[in-house]
Amino acid sequence: MNIFIATTDEEIAACYPVMRELRPHLTATAFVPRIRQLMAVGYQLVALVDHDEIVAVAGFRIGENLAWERFLYVDDLVTRAERRSNGYGAILLNWLKDFAAKAHCHQLHLDSGTWRKDAHRFYEREGMQLSSFHFTCDIHP
């Protein structure tokens, strides 16, 4: 098993099939340019490889605010559907926690859709707690 931060266009593109499972609105042609755009503002894409196959990916960023001080925010975390329940998500989440500690973060945060009950059980099993509600509204400029 190997975990790496995708930095080249080829590495980023190789993450697309897994990310598409979480973000089906993304297209293969727009994926690399979109990730590059996000990287310009601190986003990083990490992949977990097992037997020469990317089986899980996560997108994250380091941030700071008054409420949480320095934190690692997980934008995206997904394991290939057919490879779930093999511990890959836990391995990648632990890698993110270690990365956060090395980056002097005080907390790790993520949001999860209210309908994703299996994901919620996974996060709680991995020591995370439900700590707030996240509210949204669409803005039409």
Coordinates of N, CA, C and O in Angstrom, one line a residue:
M1 N 0.8 -1.2 0.0 CA 0.0 0.0 0.0 C 0.9 1.2 0.0 O 1.9 1.3 0.6
N2 N 0.4 2.3 -0.7 CA 1.1 3.5 -0.8 C 0.2 4.7 -0.8 O -0.9 4.6 -1.4
I3 N 0.5 5.7 -0.1 CA -0.3 7.0 -0.1 C 0.6 8.1 -0.6 O 1.7 8.2 -0.2
F4 N 0.1 8.9 -1.6 CA 0.9 10.0 -2.1 C -0.1 11.2 -2.4 O -1.3 11.0 -2.6
I5 N 0.5 12.3 -2.4 CA -0.2 13.6 -2.8 C 0.0 13.7 -4.3 O 1.1 13.7 -4.8
A6 N -1.1 13.8 -5.0 CA -1.1 13.9 -6.4 C -0.6 15.3 -6.8 O -1.2 16.3 -6.3
T7 N 0.5 15.4 -7.6 CA 1.0 16.7 -8.0 C 1.1 16.9 -9.5 O 1.0 18.0 -10.0
T8 N 1.3 15.8 -10.2 CA 1.4 15.9 -11.7 C 0.0 15.8 -12.3 O -0.9 15.2 -11.6
D9 N -0.2 16.3 -13.5 CA -1.5 16.1 -14.2 C -1.8 14.6 -14.3 O -3.0 14.3 -14.2
E10 N -0.9 13.8 -14.5 CA -1.1 12.4 -14.7 C -1.6 11.8 -13.4 O -2.6 10.9 -13.4
E11 N -1.0 12.1 -12.3 CA -1.4 11.6 -11.0 C -2.8 12.1 -10.6 O -3.7 11.4 -10.1
I12 N -3.1 13.4 -10.9 CA -4.4 14.0 -10.6 C -5.5 13.2 -11.5 O -6.5 12.8 -11.0
A13 N -5.2 13.1 -12.8 CA -6.2 12.4 -13.7 C -6.4 11.0 -13.2 O -7.6 10.5 -13.3
A14 N -5.4 10.3 -12.7 CA -5.6 8.9 -12.2 C -6.6 8.8 -11.0 O -7.1 7.8 -10.8
C15 N -6.8 9.9 -10.3 CA -7.7 10.0 -9.2 C -9.1 10.1 -9.6 O -10.1 9.9 -8.8
Y16 N -9.3 10.6 -10.8 CA -10.7 10.9 -11.3 C -11.7 9.8 -11.2 O -12.8 10.0 -10.7
P17 N -11.4 8.5 -11.6 CA -12.4 7.5 -11.5 C -12.9 7.3 -10.1 O -14.1 7.0 -9.9
V18 N -12.1 7.4 -9.1 CA -12.5 7.3 -7.7 C -13.3 8.5 -7.3 O -14.4 8.4 -6.7
M19 N -12.8 9.7 -7.6 CA -13.5 10.9 -7.2 C -14.9 11.0 -7.8 O -15.8 11.5 -7.2
R20 N -15.0 10.5 -9.0 CA -16.3 10.6 -9.7 C -17.4 9.9 -8.9 O -18.6 10.2 -9.0
E21 N -17.0 8.9 -8.1 CA -18.1 8.2 -7.3 C -18.7 9.1 -6.3 O -19.8 8.9 -5.9
L22 N -17.9 10.0 -5.8 CA -18.4 11.0 -4.8 C -19.0 12.2 -5.5 O -19.9 12.8 -5.0
R23 N -18.3 12.6 -6.6 CA -18.7 13.9 -7.3 C -19.1 13.6 -8.7 O -18.3 13.9 -9.6
P24 N -20.2 12.9 -8.9 CA -20.6 12.5 -10.3 C -20.8 13.6 -11.3 O -20.8 13.3 -12.5
H25 N -20.9 14.8 -10.9 CA -21.1 15.9 -11.8 C -19.8 16.3 -12.5 O -19.8 17.0 -13.5
L26 N -18.7 15.9 -12.0 CA -17.4 16.2 -12.6 C -17.2 15.4 -13.9 O -17.5 14.2 -13.9
T27 N -16.6 16.0 -14.9 CA -16.2 15.3 -16.1 C -14.7 15.1 -16.1 O -13.9 15.8 -15.5
A28 N -14.3 14.1 -16.9 CA -12.9 13.7 -17.0 C -12.1 14.9 -17.6 O -11.0 15.2 -17.1
T29 N -12.6 15.6 -18.5 CA -11.9 16.6 -19.2 C -11.8 17.9 -18.3 O -10.8 18.6 -18.4
A30 N -12.7 18.1 -17.4 CA -12.7 19.3 -16.5 C -12.0 19.0 -15.2 O -11.6 19.9 -14.5
F31 N -11.7 17.7 -14.9 CA -11.2 17.3 -13.6 C -9.8 17.9 -13.3 O -9.6 18.6 -12.3
V32 N -8.8 17.7 -14.1 CA -7.5 18.2 -13.9 C -7.5 19.7 -13.8 O -6.9 20.3 -12.8
P33 N -8.1 20.5 -14.7 CA -8.1 21.9 -14.6 C -8.8 22.4 -13.3 O -8.3 23.4 -12.7
R34 N -9.9 21.7 -12.9 CA -10.6 22.1 -11.7 C -9.7 21.9 -10.5 O -9.6 22.7 -9.6
I35 N -9.0 20.7 -10.4 CA -8.1 20.4 -9.3 C -7.0 21.5 -9.3 O -6.6 22.0 -8.2
R36 N -6.4 21.8 -10.4 CA -5.4 22.8 -10.5 C -5.8 24.1 -9.9 O -5.1 24.8 -9.2
Q37 N -7.1 24.5 -10.3 CA -7.6 25.8 -9.8 C -7.8 25.7 -8.3 O -7.5 26.7 -7.6
L38 N -8.2 24.6 -7.7 CA -8.3 24.5 -6.3 C -7.0 24.5 -5.6 O -6.8 25.0 -4.5
M39 N -6.0 23.8 -6.2 CA -4.7 23.8 -5.7 C -4.1 25.2 -5.5 O -3.3 25.4 -4.6
A40 N -4.5 26.1 -6.4 CA -4.0 27.5 -6.3 C -4.4 28.2 -5.0 O -3.8 29.1 -4.6
V41 N -5.4 27.6 -4.4 CA -5.9 28.2 -3.1 C -5.8 27.2 -2.0 O -6.5 27.3 -0.9
G42 N -4.8 26.3 -2.1 CA -4.5 25.4 -1.0 C -5.0 24.0 -0.9 O -4.6 23.2 -0.1
Y43 N -5.8 23.6 -1.9 CA -6.3 22.3 -1.9 C -5.2 21.3 -2.3 O -4.4 21.6 -3.1
Q44 N -5.3 20.1 -1.7 CA -4.4 19.0 -2.0 C -5.2 17.8 -2.2 O -6.2 17.5 -1.6
L45 N -4.7 16.9 -3.1 CA -5.4 15.7 -3.4 C -4.5 14.5 -3.1 O -3.3 14.5 -3.6
V46 N -4.9 13.6 -2.3 CA -4.1 12.5 -1.8 C -4.8 11.2 -2.3 O -6.0 11.1 -2.3
A47 N -4.0 10.2 -2.7 CA -4.5 8.9 -3.2 C -3.9 7.8 -2.4 O -2.7 7.8 -2.0
L48 N -4.7 6.8 -2.2 CA -4.2 5.5 -1.6 C -4.2 4.5 -2.6 O -5.2 4.2 -3.3
V49 N -3.1 3.8 -2.8 CA -2.9 2.8 -3.9 C -2.7 1.5 -3.3 O -1.9 1.3 -2.3
D50 N -3.4 0.5 -3.7 CA -3.2 -0.9 -3.3 C -3.1 -1.8 -4.6 O -4.0 -1.7 -5.4
H51 N -2.1 -2.6 -4.7 CA -1.8 -3.4 -5.8 C -2.0 -2.6 -7.1 O -2.7 -3.0 -8.1
D52 N -1.3 -1.5 -7.2 CA -1.2 -0.7 -8.4 C -2.5 -0.1 -8.8 O -2.7 0.3 -10.0
E53 N -3.5 0.0 -7.9 CA -4.8 0.6 -8.2 C -5.1 1.7 -7.1 O -5.0 1.4 -5.9
I54 N -5.5 2.8 -7.6 CA -6.0 3.8 -6.7 C -7.4 3.4 -6.2 O -8.3 3.2 -6.9
V55 N -7.5 3.2 -4.9 CA -8.7 2.7 -4.3 C -9.4 3.7 -3.4 O -10.6 3.5 -3.1
A56 N -8.7 4.8 -3.0 CA -9.4 5.8 -2.2 C -8.6 7.1 -2.5 O -7.4 7.1 -2.7
V57 N -9.4 8.2 -2.4 CA -8.8 9.5 -2.5 C -9.4 10.5 -1.5 O -10.5 10.3 -1.1
A58 N -8.7 11.5 -1.3 CA -9.2 12.6 -0.4 C -8.7 13.9 -0.9 O -7.5 14.1 -1.3
G59 N -9.6 14.9 -0.9 CA -9.2 16.3 -1.1 C -9.3 17.1 0.2 O -10.2 16.9 0.9
F60 N -8.3 17.9 0.5 CA -8.2 18.6 1.7 C -7.5 19.9 1.6 O -6.8 20.2 0.6
R61 N -7.6 20.7 2.7 CA -6.9 22.0 2.7 C -6.6 22.3 4.2 O -7.3 21.9 5.1
I62 N -5.6 23.1 4.4 CA -5.3 23.6 5.7 C -5.8 25.0 5.8 O -5.7 25.8 4.8
G63 N -6.5 25.3 6.9 CA -7.0 26.7 7.1 C -6.9 27.1 8.5 O -6.4 26.4 9.4
E64 N -7.3 28.4 8.7 CA -7.3 29.0 10.0 C -8.5 29.8 10.1 O -8.9 30.5 9.2
N65 N -9.2 29.8 11.3 CA -10.2 30.7 11.6 C -10.3 30.9 13.1 O -9.6 30.3 13.9
L66 N -11.2 31.8 13.5 CA -11.3 32.1 14.9 C -11.9 31.0 15.7 O -11.5 30.7 16.9
A67 N -12.8 30.3 15.1 CA -13.5 29.2 15.8 C -12.6 28.0 16.1 O -12.7 27.4 17.2
W68 N -11.9 27.6 15.1 CA -11.1 26.3 15.1 C -9.6 26.5 15.2 O -8.9 25.5 15.3
E69 N -9.1 27.7 15.1 CA -7.7 28.0 15.0 C -7.1 27.4 13.8 O -7.7 27.5 12.7
R70 N -6.1 26.7 13.8 CA -5.5 26.0 12.6 C -6.1 24.6 12.5 O -6.2 23.9 13.4
F71 N -6.6 24.3 11.3 CA -7.3 23.0 11.1 C -7.1 22.5 9.7 O -6.7 23.2 8.8
L72 N -7.3 21.2 9.6 CA -7.3 20.5 8.3 C -8.8 20.2 8.0 O -9.5 19.6 8.8
Y73 N -9.2 20.7 6.8 CA -10.6 20.5 6.4 C -10.6 19.5 5.2 O -9.9 19.7 4.2
V74 N -11.4 18.4 5.3 CA -11.5 17.4 4.3 C -12.7 17.8 3.4 O -13.8 17.7 3.9
D75 N -12.4 18.1 2.2 CA -13.5 18.5 1.2 C -14.1 17.2 0.6 O -15.3 17.2 0.4
D76 N -13.3 16.2 0.4 CA -13.7 15.0 -0.3 C -13.0 13.8 0.3 O -11.8 13.9 0.6
L77 N -13.7 12.7 0.5 CA -13.1 11.5 1.0 C -14.0 10.3 0.4 O -15.1 10.2 0.8
V78 N -13.3 9.5 -0.4 CA -14.1 8.4 -1.0 C -13.2 7.2 -1.3 O -12.1 7.3 -1.6
T79 N -13.8 6.1 -1.1 CA -13.2 4.8 -1.5 C -14.1 4.2 -2.6 O -15.3 4.3 -2.6
R80 N -13.4 3.6 -3.6 CA -14.1 2.9 -4.7 C -15.2 2.0 -4.0 O -15.0 1.2 -3.1
A81 N -16.4 2.0 -4.6 CA -17.5 1.3 -4.0 C -17.2 -0.2 -3.9 O -17.5 -0.8 -2.8
E82 N -16.6 -0.8 -4.9 CA -16.3 -2.2 -4.8 C -15.2 -2.6 -3.9 O -14.9 -3.8 -3.6
R83 N -14.5 -1.6 -3.4 CA -13.3 -1.8 -2.5 C -13.6 -1.4 -1.0 O -12.7 -1.4 -0.2
R84 N -14.9 -0.9 -0.8 CA -15.2 -0.5 0.6 C -15.2 -1.7 1.6 O -15.3 -2.8 1.2
S85 N -15.1 -1.3 2.8 CA -15.1 -2.3 3.9 C -13.8 -3.1 3.9 O -13.8 -4.2 4.5
N86 N -12.8 -2.6 3.4 CA -11.4 -3.2 3.4 C -10.5 -2.4 4.3 O -9.3 -2.7 4.2
G87 N -10.9 -1.3 4.9 CA -10.1 -0.5 5.8 C -9.4 0.6 5.1 O -8.7 1.4 5.7
Y88 N -9.6 0.8 3.8 CA -8.9 1.9 3.1 C -9.3 3.3 3.6 O -8.5 4.2 3.7
G89 N -10.6 3.5 3.8 CA -11.1 4.8 4.3 C -10.4 5.1 5.6 O -10.0 6.2 5.9
A90 N -10.4 4.1 6.5 CA -9.7 4.3 7.8 C -8.3 4.7 7.7 O -7.7 5.5 8.4
I91 N -7.6 4.0 6.8 CA -6.2 4.2 6.6 C -6.0 5.6 6.1 O -5.1 6.4 6.6
L92 N -6.8 6.1 5.1 CA -6.6 7.4 4.6 C -7.0 8.5 5.6 O -6.3 9.5 5.7
L93 N -8.1 8.2 6.4 CA -8.4 9.2 7.4 C -7.3 9.3 8.5 O -7.0 10.4 8.9
N94 N -6.7 8.2 8.8 CA -5.6 8.3 9.8 C -4.4 9.0 9.2 O -3.7 9.7 9.9
W95 N -4.1 8.8 7.9 CA -3.1 9.6 7.2 C -3.4 11.1 7.3 O -2.5 11.9 7.6
L96 N -4.6 11.4 7.1 CA -5.0 12.8 7.1 C -4.8 13.4 8.5 O -4.4 14.5 8.7
K97 N -5.2 12.6 9.6 CA -5.0 13.0 10.9 C -3.5 13.2 11.2 O -3.1 14.2 11.9
D98 N -2.7 12.3 10.8 CA -1.2 12.5 10.9 C -0.7 13.7 10.2 O 0.2 14.4 10.7
F99 N -1.1 13.9 9.0 CA -0.7 15.1 8.2 C -1.1 16.3 9.0 O -0.4 17.3 9.1
A100 N -2.4 16.4 9.5 CA -2.8 17.5 10.3 C -1.9 17.8 11.5 O -1.6 18.9 11.8
A101 N -1.6 16.7 12.2 CA -0.7 16.9 13.4 C 0.7 17.5 13.0 O 1.2 18.4 13.6
K102 N 1.2 17.0 11.9 CA 2.5 17.5 11.4 C 2.4 18.9 10.9 O 3.4 19.6 11.0
A103 N 1.2 19.3 10.5 CA 1.0 20.7 10.0 C 0.6 21.6 11.1 O 0.2 22.7 10.9
H104 N 0.7 21.1 12.4 CA 0.4 21.9 13.6 C -1.1 22.3 13.6 O -1.4 23.4 14.1
C105 N -2.0 21.5 13.1 CA -3.4 21.7 13.1 C -3.9 21.3 14.5 O -3.5 20.3 15.1
H106 N -5.0 22.0 15.0 CA -5.6 21.6 16.2 C -6.8 20.7 16.0 O -7.2 20.0 17.0
Q107 N -7.3 20.7 14.8 CA -8.5 19.9 14.6 C -8.6 19.4 13.1 O -7.9 20.0 12.3
L108 N -9.3 18.4 12.9 CA -9.7 17.9 11.5 C -11.2 18.1 11.4 O -11.9 17.7 12.3
H109 N -11.7 18.6 10.3 CA -13.1 18.9 10.1 C -13.5 18.3 8.7 O -12.7 18.3 7.8
L110 N -14.8 17.9 8.6 CA -15.4 17.6 7.4 C -16.9 17.7 7.5 O -17.4 17.7 8.6
D111 N -17.5 17.9 6.4 CA -19.0 17.9 6.3 C -19.4 16.6 5.6 O -18.7 16.1 4.7
S112 N -20.6 16.1 5.9 CA -21.1 14.9 5.2 C -22.6 15.1 5.0 O -23.3 15.6 6.0
G113 N -23.1 14.8 3.8 CA -24.5 15.0 3.5 C -25.4 14.3 4.5 O -25.0 13.2 5.0
T114 N -26.5 14.8 4.9 CA -27.4 14.2 5.9 C -27.9 12.8 5.5 O -28.2 12.0 6.4
W115 N -28.0 12.5 4.2 CA -28.4 11.2 3.8 C -27.4 10.2 3.8 O -27.7 9.0 3.6
R116 N -26.1 10.5 4.0 CA -25.0 9.6 3.9 C -24.8 8.8 5.3 O -23.8 8.9 5.9
K117 N -25.8 8.1 5.7 CA -25.8 7.4 7.0 C -24.6 6.4 7.2 O -24.0 6.4 8.2
D118 N -24.3 5.7 6.1 CA -23.1 4.8 6.2 C -21.8 5.5 6.5 O -21.0 5.1 7.3
A119 N -21.7 6.7 5.8 CA -20.5 7.5 6.0 C -20.5 8.0 7.5 O -19.4 8.0 8.1
H120 N -21.6 8.4 8.0 CA -21.7 8.9 9.4 C -21.2 7.9 10.4 O -20.5 8.1 11.3
R121 N -21.7 6.6 10.2 CA -21.3 5.5 11.1 C -19.8 5.3 11.0 O -19.1 5.1 12.0
F122 N -19.2 5.4 9.8 CA -17.8 5.2 9.6 C -17.0 6.3 10.3 O -16.1 6.0 11.1
Y123 N -17.4 7.6 10.2 CA -16.7 8.7 10.8 C -16.8 8.5 12.4 O -15.8 8.8 13.1
E124 N -18.0 8.2 12.9 CA -18.1 8.0 14.3 C -17.2 6.8 14.8 O -16.6 6.9 15.8
R125 N -17.2 5.8 14.0 CA -16.4 4.6 14.4 C -14.9 5.0 14.4 O -14.1 4.4 15.2
E126 N -14.5 6.0 13.6 CA -13.1 6.4 13.5 C -12.8 7.6 14.5 O -11.8 8.2 14.3
G127 N -13.7 7.8 15.4 CA -13.4 8.7 16.5 C -13.9 10.2 16.3 O -13.6 11.0 17.1
M128 N -14.6 10.4 15.2 CA -15.1 11.7 14.9 C -16.5 11.9 15.6 O -17.2 10.9 15.8
Q129 N -16.8 13.1 15.9 CA -18.1 13.4 16.5 C -18.9 14.4 15.7 O -18.3 15.3 15.1
L130 N -20.2 14.2 15.7 CA -21.1 15.2 15.1 C -21.1 16.4 16.0 O -21.6 16.3 17.2
S131 N -20.7 17.6 15.5 CA -20.5 18.7 16.4 C -21.3 19.9 16.0 O -21.3 20.9 16.8
S132 N -21.9 19.9 14.8 CA -22.6 21.1 14.4 C -23.5 20.8 13.2 O -23.4 19.7 12.6
F133 N -24.4 21.7 12.9 CA -25.2 21.7 11.7 C -24.5 22.7 10.7 O -24.0 23.7 11.1
H134 N -24.6 22.3 9.4 CA -24.1 23.2 8.4 C -25.2 23.7 7.5 O -26.0 22.9 7.0
F135 N -25.4 25.0 7.4 CA -26.5 25.6 6.7 C -26.0 26.2 5.4 O -24.9 26.7 5.3
T136 N -26.8 26.1 4.4 CA -26.4 26.7 3.1 C -27.6 27.4 2.4 O -28.8 27.2 2.8
C137 N -27.3 28.2 1.5 CA -28.3 28.8 0.6 C -27.6 29.1 -0.7 O -26.4 29.4 -0.7
D138 N -28.4 29.0 -1.8 CA -27.8 29.4 -3.1 C -27.8 30.9 -3.3 O -28.7 31.6 -2.8
I139 N -26.7 31.3 -3.9 CA -26.5 32.8 -4.2 C -26.5 32.9 -5.7 O -25.8 32.1 -6.4
H140 N -27.3 33.8 -6.3 CA -27.4 33.9 -7.7 C -26.9 35.3 -8.1 O -27.6 36.3 -8.0
P141 N -25.6 35.4 -8.4 CA -25.0 36.8 -8.7 C -25.6 37.3 -10.0 O -26.0 36.7 -10.9

